[in-house]
Tab-separated table of N, CA, C and O in Angstrom:
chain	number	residue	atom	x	y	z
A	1	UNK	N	21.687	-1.108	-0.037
A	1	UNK	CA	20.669	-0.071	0.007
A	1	UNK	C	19.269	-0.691	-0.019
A	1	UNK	O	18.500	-0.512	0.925
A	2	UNK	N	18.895	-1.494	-1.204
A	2	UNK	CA	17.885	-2.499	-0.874
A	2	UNK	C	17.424	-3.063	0.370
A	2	UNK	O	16.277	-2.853	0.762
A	3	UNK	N	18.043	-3.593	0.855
A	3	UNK	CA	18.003	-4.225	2.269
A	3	UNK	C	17.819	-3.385	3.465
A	3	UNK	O	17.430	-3.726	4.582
A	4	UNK	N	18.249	-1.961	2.930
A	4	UNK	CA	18.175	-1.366	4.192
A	4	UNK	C	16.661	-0.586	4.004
A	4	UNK	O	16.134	0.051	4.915
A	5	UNK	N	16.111	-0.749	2.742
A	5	UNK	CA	14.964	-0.068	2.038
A	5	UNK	C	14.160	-1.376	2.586
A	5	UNK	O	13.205	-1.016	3.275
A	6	UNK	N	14.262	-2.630	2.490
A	6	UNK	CA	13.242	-3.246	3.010
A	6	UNK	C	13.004	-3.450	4.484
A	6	UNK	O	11.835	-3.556	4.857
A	7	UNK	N	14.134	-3.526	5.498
A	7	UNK	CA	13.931	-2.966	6.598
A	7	UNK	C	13.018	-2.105	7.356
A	7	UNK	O	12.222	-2.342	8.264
A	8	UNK	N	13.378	-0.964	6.686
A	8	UNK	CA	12.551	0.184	6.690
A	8	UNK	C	10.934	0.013	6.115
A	8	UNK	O	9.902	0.149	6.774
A	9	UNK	N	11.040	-0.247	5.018
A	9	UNK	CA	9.576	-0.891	5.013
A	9	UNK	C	8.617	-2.019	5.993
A	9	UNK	O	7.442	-1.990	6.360
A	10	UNK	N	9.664	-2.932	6.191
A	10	UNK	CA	8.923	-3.568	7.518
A	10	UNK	C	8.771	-3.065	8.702
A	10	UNK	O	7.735	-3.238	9.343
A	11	UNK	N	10.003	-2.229	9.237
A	11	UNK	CA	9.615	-1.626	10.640
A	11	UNK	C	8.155	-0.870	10.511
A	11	UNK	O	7.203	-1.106	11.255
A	12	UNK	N	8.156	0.245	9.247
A	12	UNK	CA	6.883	1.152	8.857
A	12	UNK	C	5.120	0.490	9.358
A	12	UNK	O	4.082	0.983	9.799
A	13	UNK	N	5.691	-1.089	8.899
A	13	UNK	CA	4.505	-2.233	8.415
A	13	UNK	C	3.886	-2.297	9.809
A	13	UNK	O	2.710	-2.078	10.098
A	14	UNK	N	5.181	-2.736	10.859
A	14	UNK	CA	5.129	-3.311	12.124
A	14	UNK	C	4.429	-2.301	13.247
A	14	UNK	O	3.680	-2.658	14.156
A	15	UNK	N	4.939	-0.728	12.900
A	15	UNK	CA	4.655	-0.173	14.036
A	15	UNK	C	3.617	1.368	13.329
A	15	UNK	O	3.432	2.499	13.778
A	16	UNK	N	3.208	0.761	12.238
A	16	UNK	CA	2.010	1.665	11.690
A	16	UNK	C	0.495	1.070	11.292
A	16	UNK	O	0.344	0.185	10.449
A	17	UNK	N	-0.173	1.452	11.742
A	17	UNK	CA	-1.600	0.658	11.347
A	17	UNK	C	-1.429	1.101	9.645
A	17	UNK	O	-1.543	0.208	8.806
A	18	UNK	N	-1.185	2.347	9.266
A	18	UNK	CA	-1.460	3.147	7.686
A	18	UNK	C	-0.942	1.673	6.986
A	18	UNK	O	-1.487	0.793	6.319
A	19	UNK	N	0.572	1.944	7.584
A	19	UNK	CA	1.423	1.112	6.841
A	19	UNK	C	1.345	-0.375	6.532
A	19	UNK	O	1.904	-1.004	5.634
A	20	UNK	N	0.488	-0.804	7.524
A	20	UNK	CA	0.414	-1.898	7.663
A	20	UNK	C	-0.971	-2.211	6.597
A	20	UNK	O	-0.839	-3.251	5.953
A	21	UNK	N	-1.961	-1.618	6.404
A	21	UNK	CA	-3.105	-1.367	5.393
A	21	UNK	C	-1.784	-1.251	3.855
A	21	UNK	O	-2.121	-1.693	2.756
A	22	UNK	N	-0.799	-0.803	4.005
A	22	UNK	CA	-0.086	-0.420	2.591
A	22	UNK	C	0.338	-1.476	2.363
A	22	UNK	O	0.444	-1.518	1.138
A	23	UNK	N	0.772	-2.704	2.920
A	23	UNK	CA	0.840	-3.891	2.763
A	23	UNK	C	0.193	-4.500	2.064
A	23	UNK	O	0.521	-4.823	0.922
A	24	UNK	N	-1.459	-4.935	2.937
A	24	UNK	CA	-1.969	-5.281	2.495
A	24	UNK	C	-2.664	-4.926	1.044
A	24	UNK	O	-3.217	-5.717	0.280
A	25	UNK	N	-2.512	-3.789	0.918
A	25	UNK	CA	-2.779	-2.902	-0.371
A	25	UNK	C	-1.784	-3.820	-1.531
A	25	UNK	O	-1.891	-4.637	-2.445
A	26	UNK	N	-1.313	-3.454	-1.173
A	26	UNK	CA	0.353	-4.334	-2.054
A	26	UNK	C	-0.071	-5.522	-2.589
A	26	UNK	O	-0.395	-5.560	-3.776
A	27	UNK	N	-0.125	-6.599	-1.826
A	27	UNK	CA	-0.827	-7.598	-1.894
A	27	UNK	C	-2.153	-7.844	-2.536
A	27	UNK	O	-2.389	-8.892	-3.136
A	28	UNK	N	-2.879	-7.030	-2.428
A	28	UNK	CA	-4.458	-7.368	-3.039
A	28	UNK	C	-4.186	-6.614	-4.127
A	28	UNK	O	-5.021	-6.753	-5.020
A	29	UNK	N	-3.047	-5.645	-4.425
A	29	UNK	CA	-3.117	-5.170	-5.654
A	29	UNK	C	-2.398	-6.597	-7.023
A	29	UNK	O	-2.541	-6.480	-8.240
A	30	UNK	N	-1.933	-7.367	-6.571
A	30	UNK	CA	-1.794	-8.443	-7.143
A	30	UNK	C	-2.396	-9.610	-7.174
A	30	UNK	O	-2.597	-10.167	-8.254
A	31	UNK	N	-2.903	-10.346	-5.599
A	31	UNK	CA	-3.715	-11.076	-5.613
A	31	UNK	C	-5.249	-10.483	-6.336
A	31	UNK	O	-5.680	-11.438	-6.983
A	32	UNK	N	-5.794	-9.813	-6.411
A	32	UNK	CA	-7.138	-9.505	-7.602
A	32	UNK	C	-6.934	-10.221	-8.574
A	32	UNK	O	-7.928	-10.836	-8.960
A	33	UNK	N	-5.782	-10.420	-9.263
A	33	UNK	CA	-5.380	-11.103	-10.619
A	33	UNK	C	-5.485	-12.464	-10.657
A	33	UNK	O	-5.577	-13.198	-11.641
A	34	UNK	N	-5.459	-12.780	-9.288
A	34	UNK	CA	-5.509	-14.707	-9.182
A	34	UNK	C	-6.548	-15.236	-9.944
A	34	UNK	O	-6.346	-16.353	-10.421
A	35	UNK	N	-7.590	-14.704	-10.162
A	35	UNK	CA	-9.220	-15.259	-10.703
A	35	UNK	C	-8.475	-15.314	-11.672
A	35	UNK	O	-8.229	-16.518	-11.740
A	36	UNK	N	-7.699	-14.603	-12.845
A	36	UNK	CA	-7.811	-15.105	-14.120
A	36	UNK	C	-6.152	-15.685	-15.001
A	36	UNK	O	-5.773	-15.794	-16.166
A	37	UNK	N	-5.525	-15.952	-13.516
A	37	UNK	CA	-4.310	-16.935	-13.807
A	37	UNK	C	-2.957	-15.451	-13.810
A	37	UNK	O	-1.748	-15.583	-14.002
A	38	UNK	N	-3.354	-14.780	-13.666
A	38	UNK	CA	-2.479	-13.225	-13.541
A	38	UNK	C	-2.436	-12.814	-15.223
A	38	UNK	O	-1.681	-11.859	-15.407
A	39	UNK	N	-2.873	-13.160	-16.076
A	39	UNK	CA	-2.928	-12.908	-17.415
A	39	UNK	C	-2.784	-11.713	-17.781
A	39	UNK	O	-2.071	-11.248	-18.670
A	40	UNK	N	-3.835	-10.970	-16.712
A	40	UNK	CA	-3.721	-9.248	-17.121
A	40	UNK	C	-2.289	-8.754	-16.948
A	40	UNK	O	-2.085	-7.870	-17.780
A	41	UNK	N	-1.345	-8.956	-16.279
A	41	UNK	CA	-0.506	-8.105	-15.804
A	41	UNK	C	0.989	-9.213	-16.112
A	41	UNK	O	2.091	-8.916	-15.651
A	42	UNK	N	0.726	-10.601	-17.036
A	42	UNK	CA	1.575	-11.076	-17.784
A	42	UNK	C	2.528	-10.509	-18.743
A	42	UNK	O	2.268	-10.372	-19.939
A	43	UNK	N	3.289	-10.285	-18.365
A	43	UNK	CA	4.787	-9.134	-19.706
A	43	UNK	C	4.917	-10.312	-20.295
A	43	UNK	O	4.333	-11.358	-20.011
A	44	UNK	N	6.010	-10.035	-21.452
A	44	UNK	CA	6.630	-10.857	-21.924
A	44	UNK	C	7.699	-11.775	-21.035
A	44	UNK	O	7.473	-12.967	-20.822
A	45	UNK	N	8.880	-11.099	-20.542
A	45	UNK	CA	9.578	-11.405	-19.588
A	45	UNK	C	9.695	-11.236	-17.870
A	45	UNK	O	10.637	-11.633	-17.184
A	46	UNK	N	8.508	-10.559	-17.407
A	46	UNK	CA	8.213	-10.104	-16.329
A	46	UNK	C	7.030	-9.529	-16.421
A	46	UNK	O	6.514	-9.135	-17.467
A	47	UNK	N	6.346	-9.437	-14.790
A	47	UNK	CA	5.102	-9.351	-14.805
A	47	UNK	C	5.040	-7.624	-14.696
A	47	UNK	O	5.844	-6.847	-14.183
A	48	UNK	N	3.886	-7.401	-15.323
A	48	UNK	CA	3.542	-5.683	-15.511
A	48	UNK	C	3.491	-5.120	-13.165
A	48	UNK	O	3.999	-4.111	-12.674
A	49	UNK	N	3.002	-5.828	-12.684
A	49	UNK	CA	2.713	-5.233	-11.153
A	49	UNK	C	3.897	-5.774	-10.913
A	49	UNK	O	4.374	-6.590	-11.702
A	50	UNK	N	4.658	-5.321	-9.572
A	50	UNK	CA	5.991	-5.720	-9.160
A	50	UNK	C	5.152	-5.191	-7.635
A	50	UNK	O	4.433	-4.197	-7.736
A	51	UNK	N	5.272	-5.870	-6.283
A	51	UNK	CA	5.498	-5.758	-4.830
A	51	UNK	C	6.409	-4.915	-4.359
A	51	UNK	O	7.550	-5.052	-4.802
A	52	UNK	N	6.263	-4.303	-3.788
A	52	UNK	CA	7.104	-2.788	-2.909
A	52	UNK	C	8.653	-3.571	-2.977
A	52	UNK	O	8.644	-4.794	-2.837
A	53	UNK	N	9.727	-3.004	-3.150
A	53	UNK	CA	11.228	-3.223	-2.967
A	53	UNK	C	11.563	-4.750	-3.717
A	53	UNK	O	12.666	-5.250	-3.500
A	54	UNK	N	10.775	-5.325	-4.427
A	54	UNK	CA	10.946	-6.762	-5.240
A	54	UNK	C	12.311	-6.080	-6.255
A	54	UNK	O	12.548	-4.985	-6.765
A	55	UNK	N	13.069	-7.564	-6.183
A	55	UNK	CA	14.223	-7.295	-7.464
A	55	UNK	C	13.552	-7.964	-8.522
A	55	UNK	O	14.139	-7.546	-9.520
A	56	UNK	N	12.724	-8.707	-8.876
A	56	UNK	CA	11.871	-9.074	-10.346
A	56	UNK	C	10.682	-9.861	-9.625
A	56	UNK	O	10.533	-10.320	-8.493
A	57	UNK	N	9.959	-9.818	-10.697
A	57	UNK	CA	8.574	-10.474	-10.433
A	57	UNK	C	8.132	-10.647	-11.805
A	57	UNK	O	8.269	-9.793	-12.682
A	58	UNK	N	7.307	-12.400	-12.035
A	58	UNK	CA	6.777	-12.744	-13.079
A	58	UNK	C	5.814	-13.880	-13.211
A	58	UNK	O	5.405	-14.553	-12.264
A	59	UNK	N	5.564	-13.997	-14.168
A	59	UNK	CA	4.148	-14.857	-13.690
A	59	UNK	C	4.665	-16.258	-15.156
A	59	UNK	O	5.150	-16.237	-16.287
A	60	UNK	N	4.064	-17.480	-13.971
A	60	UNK	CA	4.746	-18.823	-14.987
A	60	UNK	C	3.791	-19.451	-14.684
A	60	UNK	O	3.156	-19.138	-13.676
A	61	UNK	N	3.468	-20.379	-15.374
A	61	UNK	CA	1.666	-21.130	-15.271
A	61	UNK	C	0.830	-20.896	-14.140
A	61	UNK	O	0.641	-21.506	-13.088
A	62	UNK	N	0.371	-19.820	-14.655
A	62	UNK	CA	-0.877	-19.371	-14.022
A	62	UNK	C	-0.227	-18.780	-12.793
A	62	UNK	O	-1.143	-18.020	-12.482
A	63	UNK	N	0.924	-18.538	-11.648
A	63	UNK	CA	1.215	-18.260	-10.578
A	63	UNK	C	1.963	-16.858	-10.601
A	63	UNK	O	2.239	-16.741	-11.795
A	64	UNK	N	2.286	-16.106	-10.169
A	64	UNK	CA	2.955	-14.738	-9.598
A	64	UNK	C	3.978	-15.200	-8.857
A	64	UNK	O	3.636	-15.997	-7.984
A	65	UNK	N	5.594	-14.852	-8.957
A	65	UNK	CA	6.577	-14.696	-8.012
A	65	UNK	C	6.982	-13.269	-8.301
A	65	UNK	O	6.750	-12.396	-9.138
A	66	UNK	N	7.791	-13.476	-7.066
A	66	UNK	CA	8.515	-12.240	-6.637
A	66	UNK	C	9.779	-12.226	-6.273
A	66	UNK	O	9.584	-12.528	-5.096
A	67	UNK	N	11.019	-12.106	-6.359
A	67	UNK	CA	12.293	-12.135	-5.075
A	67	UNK	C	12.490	-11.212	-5.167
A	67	UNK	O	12.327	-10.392	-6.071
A	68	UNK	N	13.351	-11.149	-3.115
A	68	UNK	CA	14.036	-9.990	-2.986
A	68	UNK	C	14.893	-10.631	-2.630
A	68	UNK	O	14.873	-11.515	-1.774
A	69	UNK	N	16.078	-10.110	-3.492
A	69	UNK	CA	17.476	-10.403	-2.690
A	69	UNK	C	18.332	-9.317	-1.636
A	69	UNK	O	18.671	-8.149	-1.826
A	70	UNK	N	18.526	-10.224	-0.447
A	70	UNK	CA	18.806	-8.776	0.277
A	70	UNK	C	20.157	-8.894	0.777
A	70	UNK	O	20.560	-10.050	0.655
A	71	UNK	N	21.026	-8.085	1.313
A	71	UNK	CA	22.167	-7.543	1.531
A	71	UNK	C	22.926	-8.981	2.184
A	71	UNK	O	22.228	-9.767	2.823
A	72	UNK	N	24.138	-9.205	2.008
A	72	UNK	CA	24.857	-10.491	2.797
A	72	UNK	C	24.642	-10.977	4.597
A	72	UNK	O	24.545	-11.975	5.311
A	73	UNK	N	24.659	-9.384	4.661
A	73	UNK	CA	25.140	-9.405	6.184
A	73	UNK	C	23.571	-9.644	6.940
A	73	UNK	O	23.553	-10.031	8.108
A	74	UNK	N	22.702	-9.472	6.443
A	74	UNK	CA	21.571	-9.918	7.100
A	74	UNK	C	20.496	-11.117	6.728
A	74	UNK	O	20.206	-11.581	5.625
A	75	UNK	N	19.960	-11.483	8.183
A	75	UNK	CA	19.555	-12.868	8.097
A	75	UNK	C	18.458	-13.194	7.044
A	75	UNK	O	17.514	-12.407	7.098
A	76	UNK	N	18.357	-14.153	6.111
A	76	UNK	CA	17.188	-14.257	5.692
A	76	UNK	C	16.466	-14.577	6.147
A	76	UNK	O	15.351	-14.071	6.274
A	77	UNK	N	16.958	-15.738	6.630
A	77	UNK	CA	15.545	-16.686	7.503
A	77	UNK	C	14.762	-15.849	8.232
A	77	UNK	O	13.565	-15.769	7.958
A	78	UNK	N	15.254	-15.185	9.151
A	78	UNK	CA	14.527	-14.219	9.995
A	78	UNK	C	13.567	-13.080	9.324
A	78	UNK	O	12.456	-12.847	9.799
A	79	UNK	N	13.962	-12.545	8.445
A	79	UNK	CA	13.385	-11.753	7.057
A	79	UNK	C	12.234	-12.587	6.902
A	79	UNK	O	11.093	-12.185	6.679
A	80	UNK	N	12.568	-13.656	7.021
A	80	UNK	CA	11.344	-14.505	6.459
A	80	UNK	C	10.209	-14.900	7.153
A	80	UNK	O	9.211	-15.309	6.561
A	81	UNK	N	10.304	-14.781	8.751
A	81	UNK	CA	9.300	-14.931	9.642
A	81	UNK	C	8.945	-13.741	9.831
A	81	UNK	O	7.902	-13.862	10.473
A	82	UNK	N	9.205	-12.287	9.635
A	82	UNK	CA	8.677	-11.100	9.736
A	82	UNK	C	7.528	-10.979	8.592
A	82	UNK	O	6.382	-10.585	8.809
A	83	UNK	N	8.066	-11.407	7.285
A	83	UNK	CA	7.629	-11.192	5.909
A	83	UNK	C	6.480	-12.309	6.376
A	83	UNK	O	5.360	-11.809	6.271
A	84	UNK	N	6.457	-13.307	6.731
A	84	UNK	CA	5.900	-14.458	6.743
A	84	UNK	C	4.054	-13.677	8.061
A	84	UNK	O	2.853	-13.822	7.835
A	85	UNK	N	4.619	-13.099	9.014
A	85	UNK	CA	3.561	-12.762	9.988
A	85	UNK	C	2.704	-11.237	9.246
A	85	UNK	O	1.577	-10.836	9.538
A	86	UNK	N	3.612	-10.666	8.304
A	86	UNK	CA	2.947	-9.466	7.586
A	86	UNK	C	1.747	-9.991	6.476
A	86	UNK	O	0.753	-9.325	6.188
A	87	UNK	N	2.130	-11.552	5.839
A	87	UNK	CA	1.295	-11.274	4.837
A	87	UNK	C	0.215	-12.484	5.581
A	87	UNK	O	-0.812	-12.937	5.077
A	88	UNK	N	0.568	-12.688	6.378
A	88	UNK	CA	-0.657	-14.089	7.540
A	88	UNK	C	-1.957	-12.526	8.079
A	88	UNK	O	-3.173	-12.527	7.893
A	89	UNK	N	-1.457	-11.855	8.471
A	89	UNK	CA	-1.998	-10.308	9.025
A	89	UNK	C	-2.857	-9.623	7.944
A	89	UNK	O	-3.730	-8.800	8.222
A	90	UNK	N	-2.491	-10.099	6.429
A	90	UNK	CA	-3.353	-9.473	5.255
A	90	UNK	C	-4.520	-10.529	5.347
A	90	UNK	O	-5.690	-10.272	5.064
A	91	UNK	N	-3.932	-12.061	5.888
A	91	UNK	CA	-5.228	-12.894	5.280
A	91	UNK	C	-5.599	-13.931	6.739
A	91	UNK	O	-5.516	-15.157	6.803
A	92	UNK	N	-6.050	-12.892	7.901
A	92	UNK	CA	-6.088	-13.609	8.938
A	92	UNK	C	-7.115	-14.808	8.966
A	92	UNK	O	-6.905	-15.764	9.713
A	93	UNK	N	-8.301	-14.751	8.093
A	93	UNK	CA	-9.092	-15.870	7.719
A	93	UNK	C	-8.559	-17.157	7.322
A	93	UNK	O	-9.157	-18.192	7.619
A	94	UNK	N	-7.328	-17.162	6.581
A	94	UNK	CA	-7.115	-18.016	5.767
A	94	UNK	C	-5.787	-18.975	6.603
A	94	UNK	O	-4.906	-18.311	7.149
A	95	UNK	N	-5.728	-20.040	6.647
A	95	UNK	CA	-5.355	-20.992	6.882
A	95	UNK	C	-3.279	-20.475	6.983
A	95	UNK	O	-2.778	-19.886	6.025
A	96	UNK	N	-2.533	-20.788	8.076
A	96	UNK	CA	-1.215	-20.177	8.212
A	96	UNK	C	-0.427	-21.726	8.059
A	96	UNK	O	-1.057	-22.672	8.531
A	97	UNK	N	0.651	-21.964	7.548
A	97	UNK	CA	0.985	-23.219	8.265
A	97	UNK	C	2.607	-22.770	8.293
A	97	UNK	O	3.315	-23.241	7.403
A	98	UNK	N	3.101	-22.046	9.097
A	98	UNK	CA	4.795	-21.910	9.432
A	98	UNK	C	5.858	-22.857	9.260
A	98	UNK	O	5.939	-23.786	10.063
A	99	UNK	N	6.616	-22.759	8.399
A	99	UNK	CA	7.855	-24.185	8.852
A	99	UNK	C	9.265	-23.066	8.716
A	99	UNK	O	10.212	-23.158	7.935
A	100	UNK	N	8.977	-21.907	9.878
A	100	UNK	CA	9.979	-21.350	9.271
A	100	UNK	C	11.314	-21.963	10.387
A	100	UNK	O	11.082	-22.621	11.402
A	101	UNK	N	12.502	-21.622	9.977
A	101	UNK	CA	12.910	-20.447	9.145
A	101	UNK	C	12.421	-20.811	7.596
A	101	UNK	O	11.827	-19.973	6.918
A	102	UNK	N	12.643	-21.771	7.243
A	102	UNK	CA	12.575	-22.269	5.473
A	102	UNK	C	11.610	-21.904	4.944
A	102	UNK	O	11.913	-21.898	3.751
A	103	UNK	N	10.134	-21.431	5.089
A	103	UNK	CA	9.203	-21.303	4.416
A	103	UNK	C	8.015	-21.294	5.392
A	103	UNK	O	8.019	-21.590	6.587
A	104	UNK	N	6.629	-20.738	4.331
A	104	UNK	CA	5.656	-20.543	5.035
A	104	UNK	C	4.130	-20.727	3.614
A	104	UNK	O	4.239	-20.676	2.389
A	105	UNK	N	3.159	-20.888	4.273
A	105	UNK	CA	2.004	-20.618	3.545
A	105	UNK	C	1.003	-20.455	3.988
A	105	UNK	O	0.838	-20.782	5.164
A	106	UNK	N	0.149	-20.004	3.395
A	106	UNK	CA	-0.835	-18.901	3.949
A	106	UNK	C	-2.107	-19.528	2.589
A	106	UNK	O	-1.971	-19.128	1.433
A	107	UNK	N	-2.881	-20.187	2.844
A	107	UNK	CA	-4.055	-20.645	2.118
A	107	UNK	C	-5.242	-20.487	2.237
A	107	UNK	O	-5.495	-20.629	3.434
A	108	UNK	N	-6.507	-20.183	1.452
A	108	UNK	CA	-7.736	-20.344	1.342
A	108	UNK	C	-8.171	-19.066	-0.322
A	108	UNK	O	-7.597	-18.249	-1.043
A	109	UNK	N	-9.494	-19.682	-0.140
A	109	UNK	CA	-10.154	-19.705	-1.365
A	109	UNK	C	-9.466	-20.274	-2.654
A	109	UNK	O	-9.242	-19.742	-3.741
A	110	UNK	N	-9.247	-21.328	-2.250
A	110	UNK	CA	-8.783	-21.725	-3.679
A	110	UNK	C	-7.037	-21.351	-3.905
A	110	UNK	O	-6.342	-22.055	-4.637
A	111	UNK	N	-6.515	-20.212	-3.202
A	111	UNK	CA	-5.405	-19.864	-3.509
A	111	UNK	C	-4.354	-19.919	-2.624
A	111	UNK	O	-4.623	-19.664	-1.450
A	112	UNK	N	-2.862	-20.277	-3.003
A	112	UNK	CA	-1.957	-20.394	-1.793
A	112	UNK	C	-0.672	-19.031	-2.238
A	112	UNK	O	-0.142	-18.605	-3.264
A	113	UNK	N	-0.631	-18.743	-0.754
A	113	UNK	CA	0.911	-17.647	-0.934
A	113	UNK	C	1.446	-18.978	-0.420
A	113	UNK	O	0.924	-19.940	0.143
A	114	UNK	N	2.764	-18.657	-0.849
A	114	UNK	CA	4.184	-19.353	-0.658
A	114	UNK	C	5.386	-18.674	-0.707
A	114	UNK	O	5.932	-18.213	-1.709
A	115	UNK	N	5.887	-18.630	0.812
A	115	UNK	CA	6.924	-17.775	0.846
A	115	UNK	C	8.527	-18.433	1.476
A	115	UNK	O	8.494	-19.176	2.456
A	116	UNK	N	9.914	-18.066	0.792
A	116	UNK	CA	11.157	-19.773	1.114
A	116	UNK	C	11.892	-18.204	1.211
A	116	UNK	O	11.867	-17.116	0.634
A	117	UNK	N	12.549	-18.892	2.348
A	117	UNK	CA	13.849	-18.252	1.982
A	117	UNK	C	15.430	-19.084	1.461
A	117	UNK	O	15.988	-20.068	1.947
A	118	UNK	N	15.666	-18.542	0.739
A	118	UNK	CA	16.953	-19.034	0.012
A	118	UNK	C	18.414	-18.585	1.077
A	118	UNK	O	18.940	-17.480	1.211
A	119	UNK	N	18.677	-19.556	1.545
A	119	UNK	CA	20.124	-18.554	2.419
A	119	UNK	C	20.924	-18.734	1.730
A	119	UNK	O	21.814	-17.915	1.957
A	120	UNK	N	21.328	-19.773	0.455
A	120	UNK	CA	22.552	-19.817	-0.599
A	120	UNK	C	23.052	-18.386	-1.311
A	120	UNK	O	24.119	-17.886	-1.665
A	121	UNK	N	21.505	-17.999	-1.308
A	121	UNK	CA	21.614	-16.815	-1.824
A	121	UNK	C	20.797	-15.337	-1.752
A	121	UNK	O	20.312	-14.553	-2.568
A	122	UNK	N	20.961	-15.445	-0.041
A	122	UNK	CA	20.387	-14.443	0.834
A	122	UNK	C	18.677	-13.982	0.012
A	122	UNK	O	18.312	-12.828	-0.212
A	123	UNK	N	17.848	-15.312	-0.316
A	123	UNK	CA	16.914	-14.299	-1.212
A	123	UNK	C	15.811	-14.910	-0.375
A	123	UNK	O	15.925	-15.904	0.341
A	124	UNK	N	14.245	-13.847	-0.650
A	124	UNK	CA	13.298	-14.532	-0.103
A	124	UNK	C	12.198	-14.656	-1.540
A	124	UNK	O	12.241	-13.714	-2.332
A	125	UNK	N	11.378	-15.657	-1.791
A	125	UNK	CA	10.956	-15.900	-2.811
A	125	UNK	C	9.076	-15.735	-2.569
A	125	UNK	O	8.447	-16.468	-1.806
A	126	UNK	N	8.595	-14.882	-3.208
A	126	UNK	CA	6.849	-15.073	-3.084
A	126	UNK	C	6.064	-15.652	-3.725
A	126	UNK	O	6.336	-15.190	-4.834
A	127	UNK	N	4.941	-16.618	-3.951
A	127	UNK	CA	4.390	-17.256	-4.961
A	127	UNK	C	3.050	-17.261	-4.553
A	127	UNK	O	2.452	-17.444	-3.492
A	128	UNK	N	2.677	-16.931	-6.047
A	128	UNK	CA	0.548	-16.434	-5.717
A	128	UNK	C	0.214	-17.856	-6.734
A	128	UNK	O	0.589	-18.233	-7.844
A	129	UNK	N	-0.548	-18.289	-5.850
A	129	UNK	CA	-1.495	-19.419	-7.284
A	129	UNK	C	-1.810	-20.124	-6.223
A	129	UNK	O	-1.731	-19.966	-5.005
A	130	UNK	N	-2.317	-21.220	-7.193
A	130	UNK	CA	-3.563	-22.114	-6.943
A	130	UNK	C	-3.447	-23.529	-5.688
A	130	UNK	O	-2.796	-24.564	-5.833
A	131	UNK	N	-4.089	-23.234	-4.793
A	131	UNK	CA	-4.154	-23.695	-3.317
A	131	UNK	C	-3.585	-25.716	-3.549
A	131	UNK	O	-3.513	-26.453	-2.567
């Protein structure tokens, strides 16, 4: 169900300008926190903001992750160059460097996204911090 919930969220992303602003919304609603190491929104065991369809999210020296683990039968890697061109599209200024299928990053001001996909275990992994 997950998987078919994030699907659906990406097609939304891909073929809606709104949606595609809800993204980026998503995103800057967490990246804001980078200036002060994500402290504000630090839980005890998980972070207080969670990313649209994330199975946990938490913050470990100073950085923000996220995974989604998604359904067997579909590809991660590929998940991961969609996910990978959605959040390059939030920060078209900032520096892209692709090595997918395996991973991607997306850098400037000081800060790097970092995004892997795991195929051991169908997951894709997000990471906010320091460039």
């Amino acid at each position: 169900m997950k998987r078919w919930l994030l699907i659906l969220a990406l097609w939304l992303i891909n073929t809606s300008a709104h949606a595609a602003g809800t993204t980026c919304d998503a995103l800057a609603s967490v990246v804001r926190y980078f200036p002060s190491g994500f402290a504000e929104i630090n839980g005890v065991d998980f972070a207080t903001v969670f990313l649209p369809q994330a199975d946990d999210c938490w913050v470990d020296e100073a950085a923000y992750f996220c995974v989604w683990n998604l359904e067997p039968e579909y590809p991660v890697q590929e998940e991961l160059g969609r996910f990978a061109e959605d959040v390059r599209a939030c920060y078209p200024q900032f520096e892209y460097e692709p090595n997918l299928p395996e991973d991607f990053w997306v850098t400037g001001d000081g800060m790097a996204i970092y995004g892997t996909a795991d195929p051991s275990d169908n997951s894709i992994t997000l990471s906010i911090g320091d460039d």
